[in-house]
Short mmCIF file of C-alpha atoms in Angstrom, two decimals:
data_model
loop_
_atom_site.label_atom_id
_atom_site.label_comp_id
_atom_site.label_asym_id
_atom_site.label_seq_id
_atom_site.Cartn_x
_atom_site.Cartn_y
_atom_site.Cartn_z
CA MET C 1 -0.01 -0.01 0.05
CA ASP C 2 1.40 3.38 -0.97
CA SER C 3 0.71 6.89 0.44
CA VAL C 4 -1.93 7.60 -2.30
CA GLU C 5 -3.97 4.60 -1.27
CA LEU C 6 -3.60 5.50 2.32
CA ALA C 7 -4.94 9.00 1.58
CA ARG C 8 -7.93 7.44 -0.22
CA GLN C 9 -8.69 5.18 2.75
CA VAL C 10 -8.56 8.12 5.18
CA ALA C 11 -10.98 10.07 2.91
CA ALA C 12 -13.40 7.10 2.62
CA ALA C 13 -13.52 6.81 6.37
CA LEU C 14 -14.23 10.52 6.68
CA HIS C 15 -17.04 10.14 4.11
CA ALA C 16 -18.63 7.40 6.13
CA ARG C 17 -18.45 9.48 9.30
CA LEU C 18 -20.01 12.44 7.58
CA VAL C 19 -22.91 10.31 6.20
CA ALA C 20 -23.43 8.85 9.71
CA SER C 21 -23.67 12.40 11.15
CA GLY C 22 -26.45 13.33 8.70
CA ALA C 23 -24.56 15.08 5.91
CA ASP C 24 -25.99 14.69 2.45
CA PRO C 25 -23.45 13.09 0.03
CA TRP C 26 -25.68 14.04 -2.93
CA SER C 27 -25.07 17.74 -2.30
CA PRO C 28 -21.31 17.64 -2.67
CA TYR C 29 -20.54 21.27 -1.88
CA ASP C 30 -22.60 21.21 1.31
CA PHE C 31 -21.01 17.86 2.04
CA ALA C 32 -17.50 19.28 1.80
CA ILE C 33 -18.52 22.38 3.78
CA ALA C 34 -19.83 20.08 6.56
CA GLU C 35 -16.47 18.42 6.93
CA ALA C 36 -14.70 21.80 7.01
CA LYS C 37 -17.11 23.10 9.71
CA ARG C 38 -16.53 19.90 11.76
CA ARG C 39 -12.89 20.96 11.82
CA GLY C 40 -13.70 24.55 12.73
CA ILE C 41 -12.61 25.74 9.34
CA ASP C 42 -14.50 28.48 7.45
CA VAL C 43 -14.87 28.38 3.68
CA GLU C 44 -15.18 31.45 1.41
CA ARG C 45 -15.30 31.93 -2.33
CA THR C 46 -13.08 34.44 -4.13
CA ALA C 47 -12.58 35.47 -7.71
CA ALA C 48 -10.50 33.22 -9.94
CA GLY C 49 -6.95 34.68 -10.15
CA ALA C 50 -7.36 36.59 -6.91
CA ALA C 51 -4.00 37.64 -5.44
CA ILE C 52 -4.60 35.73 -2.25
CA LEU C 53 -4.74 32.42 -4.10
CA ASN C 54 -1.17 33.05 -5.24
CA GLY C 55 -1.66 31.55 -8.55
CA GLY C 56 -3.61 28.51 -7.38
CA ARG C 57 -7.34 27.68 -7.48
CA ALA C 58 -7.73 27.26 -3.71
CA THR C 59 -5.69 27.64 -0.56
CA PHE C 60 -5.83 26.93 3.17
CA VAL C 61 -4.89 29.88 5.41
CA ALA C 62 -3.84 28.10 8.55
CA ALA C 63 -3.57 31.27 10.66
CA ASP C 64 -7.17 32.04 10.04
CA ASP C 65 -8.64 28.51 9.83
CA LEU C 66 -9.95 29.52 6.39
CA ILE C 67 -10.14 27.72 3.00
CA LEU C 68 -10.44 30.09 0.10
CA HIS C 69 -11.39 28.86 -3.35
CA GLU C 70 -12.21 30.33 -6.74
CA SER C 71 -15.92 30.87 -7.31
CA GLY C 72 -16.16 29.52 -10.87
CA GLY C 73 -17.32 26.09 -11.94
CA SER C 74 -20.07 23.73 -10.90
CA PRO C 75 -20.99 23.04 -7.25
CA PHE C 76 -19.07 19.71 -7.56
CA GLU C 77 -16.00 21.39 -8.89
CA GLN C 78 -16.09 23.87 -6.00
CA ALA C 79 -16.68 20.97 -3.61
CA PHE C 80 -13.62 19.35 -5.03
CA LEU C 81 -11.43 22.35 -4.40
CA VAL C 82 -12.63 22.46 -0.77
CA ALA C 83 -12.02 18.73 -0.30
CA HIS C 84 -8.59 19.02 -1.87
CA GLU C 85 -7.65 21.62 0.76
CA ILE C 86 -9.25 19.49 3.52
CA GLY C 87 -6.85 16.75 2.28
CA HIS C 88 -3.92 19.12 2.97
CA VAL C 89 -5.18 19.67 6.49
CA GLU C 90 -5.89 16.08 7.26
CA LEU C 91 -2.74 14.57 5.80
CA GLY C 92 -0.33 17.41 6.49
CA ASP C 93 1.31 19.86 4.15
CA ASP C 94 4.45 21.89 3.91
CA PRO C 95 3.41 25.48 4.82
CA GLU C 96 6.13 26.71 2.50
CA GLY C 97 4.92 24.69 -0.39
CA GLU C 98 4.05 26.39 -3.74
CA PRO C 99 0.41 26.53 -4.79
CA VAL C 100 -0.57 24.27 -7.63
CA PRO C 101 -2.57 25.98 -10.35
CA THR C 102 -3.93 22.71 -11.81
CA ILE C 103 -6.13 20.35 -9.82
CA ASP C 104 -7.10 17.18 -11.70
CA PRO C 105 -10.26 15.47 -10.27
CA SER C 106 -10.07 12.65 -12.83
CA ARG C 107 -6.39 11.74 -12.55
CA ALA C 108 -5.54 8.09 -12.58
CA ALA C 109 -4.67 6.37 -9.34
CA GLU C 110 -1.97 4.26 -10.94
CA PRO C 111 1.53 5.86 -11.53
CA SER C 112 2.79 5.97 -15.09
CA PRO C 113 4.30 2.48 -15.83
CA VAL C 114 7.33 3.66 -17.91
CA GLY C 115 9.91 6.30 -18.61
CA MET C 116 10.43 9.69 -17.04
CA ASP C 117 6.79 9.99 -15.96
CA ARG C 118 7.16 7.03 -13.65
CA VAL C 119 9.92 8.77 -11.76
CA VAL C 120 8.12 12.05 -11.68
CA ASP C 121 5.01 10.43 -10.27
CA TYR C 122 7.05 9.71 -7.11
CA GLY C 123 8.37 13.33 -6.86
CA ARG C 124 7.52 15.10 -3.69
CA ARG C 125 5.24 17.85 -4.97
CA GLN C 126 3.64 15.63 -7.72
CA ARG C 127 2.96 12.89 -5.33
CA ARG C 128 1.44 15.33 -2.85
CA GLU C 129 -0.98 16.68 -5.35
CA VAL C 130 -1.87 13.09 -6.49
CA GLN C 131 -2.65 12.37 -2.83
CA MET C 132 -4.88 15.39 -2.42
CA ASP C 133 -6.72 14.99 -5.73
CA LEU C 134 -7.47 11.37 -4.99
CA PHE C 135 -8.24 12.24 -1.36
CA ALA C 136 -10.89 14.80 -2.60
CA ARG C 137 -12.42 12.37 -5.11
CA GLU C 138 -12.72 9.67 -2.45
CA LEU C 139 -14.17 12.04 0.06
CA LEU C 140 -16.98 13.09 -2.37
CA LEU C 141 -17.48 9.66 -4.09
CA PRO C 142 -15.81 6.69 -2.42
CA ARG C 143 -15.02 3.71 -4.62
CA THR C 144 -17.24 1.52 -2.52
CA LEU C 145 -20.24 3.83 -3.07
CA ALA C 146 -19.54 4.00 -6.88
CA ARG C 147 -19.31 0.22 -7.01
CA ALA C 148 -22.57 -0.29 -5.06
CA LEU C 149 -24.46 2.23 -7.21
CA HIS C 150 -23.24 0.46 -10.35
CA ILE C 151 -23.51 -3.19 -9.27
CA ASP C 152 -26.42 -3.14 -6.75
CA GLU C 153 -28.54 -0.35 -8.29
CA GLY C 154 -27.64 -0.82 -11.86
CA LEU C 155 -26.68 2.84 -12.43
CA SER C 156 -24.30 3.63 -15.31
CA ALA C 157 -21.42 6.17 -14.89
CA SER C 158 -23.49 8.74 -16.63
CA ALA C 159 -26.46 8.22 -14.27
CA ILE C 160 -24.16 8.41 -11.24
CA ALA C 161 -22.63 11.58 -12.57
CA ALA C 162 -26.07 13.08 -13.07
CA LYS C 163 -27.08 12.11 -9.57
CA ILE C 164 -24.13 13.70 -7.74
CA GLY C 165 -23.58 16.54 -10.33
CA ALA C 166 -20.08 15.41 -11.09
CA PRO C 167 -18.28 15.32 -14.45
CA PHE C 168 -18.58 11.96 -16.18
CA GLU C 169 -14.75 11.54 -16.18
CA ILE C 170 -14.49 11.57 -12.41
CA VAL C 171 -17.24 8.92 -11.99
CA ALA C 172 -15.80 6.77 -14.69
CA GLN C 173 -12.37 6.86 -13.07
CA GLN C 174 -13.85 5.92 -9.72
CA LEU C 175 -15.71 3.05 -11.22
CA PHE C 176 -12.56 1.94 -13.12
CA ASP C 177 -10.63 1.92 -9.80
CA ALA C 178 -13.48 0.11 -7.93
CA LEU C 179 -14.08 -2.53 -10.51
CA LEU C 180 -10.73 -3.21 -12.18
CA LEU C 181 -8.02 -2.53 -9.59
CA PRO C 182 -7.48 -5.12 -6.86
CA PRO C 183 -8.97 -4.04 -3.53
CA VAL C 184 -6.46 -2.99 -0.86
CA PRO C 185 -7.34 -4.02 2.67
CA PRO C 186 -7.22 -1.26 5.26
CA ALA C 187 -3.85 -0.97 7.05
CA THR C 188 -4.18 -2.24 10.56
CA ALA C 189 -1.69 -2.88 13.40
CA THR C 190 -2.92 -6.49 13.69
CA THR C 191 -2.22 -7.72 10.17
CA HIS C 192 1.44 -8.34 10.71
CA VAL C 193 3.51 -9.39 13.68
CA GLU C 194 7.17 -8.46 13.80
CA ARG C 195 9.88 -9.91 16.03
CA PRO C 196 11.11 -7.61 18.86
CA LEU C 197 14.32 -5.73 18.07
CA ASN C 198 17.50 -7.22 19.38
CA SER C 199 19.88 -5.07 21.41
CA LEU C 200 21.91 -3.92 18.45
CA GLN C 201 18.81 -3.05 16.40
CA ALA C 202 17.24 -1.25 19.35
CA SER C 203 20.48 0.77 19.80
CA ALA C 204 20.46 1.73 16.09
CA ALA C 205 16.75 2.71 16.30
CA ALA C 206 17.30 4.85 19.42
CA HIS C 207 20.21 6.72 17.84
CA ARG C 208 19.81 10.48 17.49
CA GLY C 209 22.12 13.16 16.35
CA GLU C 210 24.82 12.79 13.71
CA ALA C 211 24.64 10.42 10.73
CA TYR C 212 24.54 6.73 11.51
CA LEU C 213 25.70 3.95 9.15
CA LEU C 214 24.02 0.61 9.74
CA GLU C 215 25.62 -2.24 7.83
CA ALA C 216 23.96 -5.67 7.72
CA GLY C 217 23.17 -8.44 5.23
CA PRO C 218 19.82 -9.29 3.54
CA GLY C 219 17.11 -10.36 5.90
CA THR C 220 18.75 -9.15 9.08
CA GLY C 221 16.06 -6.62 9.94
CA LYS C 222 17.38 -3.33 8.56
CA THR C 223 13.95 -2.17 7.35
CA GLN C 224 12.36 -3.16 10.68
CA THR C 225 15.05 -1.20 12.50
CA LEU C 226 14.47 1.87 10.26
CA ILE C 227 10.75 1.62 10.90
CA ALA C 228 11.33 1.40 14.62
CA ARG C 229 13.42 4.57 14.39
CA VAL C 230 10.62 6.32 12.51
CA GLU C 231 8.09 5.35 15.18
CA GLY C 232 10.48 6.59 17.89
CA VAL C 233 10.90 10.05 16.39
CA LEU C 234 7.11 10.26 15.77
CA ASP C 235 6.56 9.43 19.44
CA GLU C 236 8.97 12.23 20.24
CA GLY C 237 6.75 14.72 18.41
CA VAL C 238 8.54 15.03 15.10
CA ASP C 239 6.25 16.18 12.24
CA PRO C 240 5.89 13.27 9.77
CA ARG C 241 6.14 15.79 6.94
CA ARG C 242 9.78 16.29 8.01
CA ILE C 243 10.69 12.61 7.60
CA LEU C 244 12.40 11.42 4.46
CA LEU C 245 12.82 7.74 3.68
CA LEU C 246 14.65 6.74 0.56
CA THR C 247 15.32 3.40 -1.08
CA PHE C 248 16.40 2.06 -4.49
CA SER C 249 13.12 0.89 -6.11
CA ASN C 250 9.52 1.94 -6.24
CA LYS C 251 8.52 -1.60 -5.01
CA ALA C 252 10.75 -1.20 -1.92
CA ALA C 253 9.36 2.26 -1.27
CA GLY C 254 5.82 0.87 -1.41
CA GLU C 255 6.62 -1.92 0.93
CA MET C 256 8.22 0.44 3.39
CA ALA C 257 5.21 2.74 3.29
CA GLU C 258 2.90 -0.26 3.86
CA ARG C 259 4.77 -1.50 6.86
CA ILE C 260 4.74 1.97 8.47
CA ALA C 261 1.06 2.33 7.62
CA ARG C 262 0.18 -0.77 9.61
CA LYS C 263 0.72 1.23 12.77
CA ARG C 264 0.74 4.88 11.63
CA PRO C 265 -1.45 5.15 8.51
CA GLU C 266 -1.91 8.93 8.62
CA ALA C 267 1.78 9.64 9.43
CA ALA C 268 2.81 7.34 6.51
CA ALA C 269 0.62 9.25 4.16
CA ALA C 270 2.33 12.54 5.18
CA MET C 271 5.98 11.33 4.90
CA TRP C 272 8.14 11.47 1.80
CA ILE C 273 8.83 7.81 1.06
CA GLY C 274 10.36 7.11 -2.37
CA THR C 275 13.50 6.41 -4.33
CA PHE C 276 16.81 8.16 -4.44
CA HIS C 277 16.24 8.81 -8.16
CA ALA C 278 12.88 10.43 -7.60
CA PHE C 279 14.22 12.59 -4.80
CA GLY C 280 17.08 13.78 -6.87
CA LEU C 281 14.88 14.48 -9.92
CA ASP C 282 12.50 16.40 -7.69
CA ILE C 283 15.28 18.60 -6.48
CA ILE C 284 16.48 19.22 -10.03
CA ARG C 285 13.08 20.13 -11.27
CA ARG C 286 12.26 22.56 -8.53
CA PHE C 287 15.67 24.27 -8.11
CA HIS C 288 17.38 23.90 -11.50
CA ILE C 289 17.39 27.70 -12.09
CA GLU C 290 19.33 28.19 -8.93
#
């Protein structure tokens, strides 16, 4: 399970909680506003291109507990902007991050399979926006709901889109994910049992301060030790957005994220977990002018 799937599961749980509290999922803008109000966040519209949006379409002003979003578009599109910003609040965000002018409600959940795009998909900023876009989509129309409407009630993607007031492409993508991608079970602390750390592993996990080189062969518990270190710094109050975990392959990065998510799903979704190549490419793309 990767951080994008974790974000979607968090959003689906929020959707279920909102419905249980009486919010109407068929009025998407009011539904998103209800979640913002539950958090004590005000929501206001502003003109597209307003200076306060700083080139983006929506923004969360943390100091004022305020989400501002552009006023154009359908109620669903405005709901998506609000839900996108709620994702930043829920999953954590870098307060110094640049606004993103393009929000893509119908983006695919799967990373590009080949070439440069596959590396870019794991870049910090790109991955963050993938998380937030899919978080927003899942908050407004969870895959389980889309599947039930299609399978149990016989509604087509067009009929579901008309019912919720969403663009066809968004509903079609949710149905695609729900029907064709393998289901991912929720991350829980009880699905996997790890051996306790031995004394050397515990010493490495407890290390703080200067750089620490841990050398060990395959299967000796290096990843488990690293995860224990992550859990330790989280317990000490370190912001998960400040934690960087790098490995050599996308598969290994996904496995590391999954193992952390078994105990700390929301923290795992906020961390930067990826490959050395993706991290290097992200730095070059963002700071090449400097």
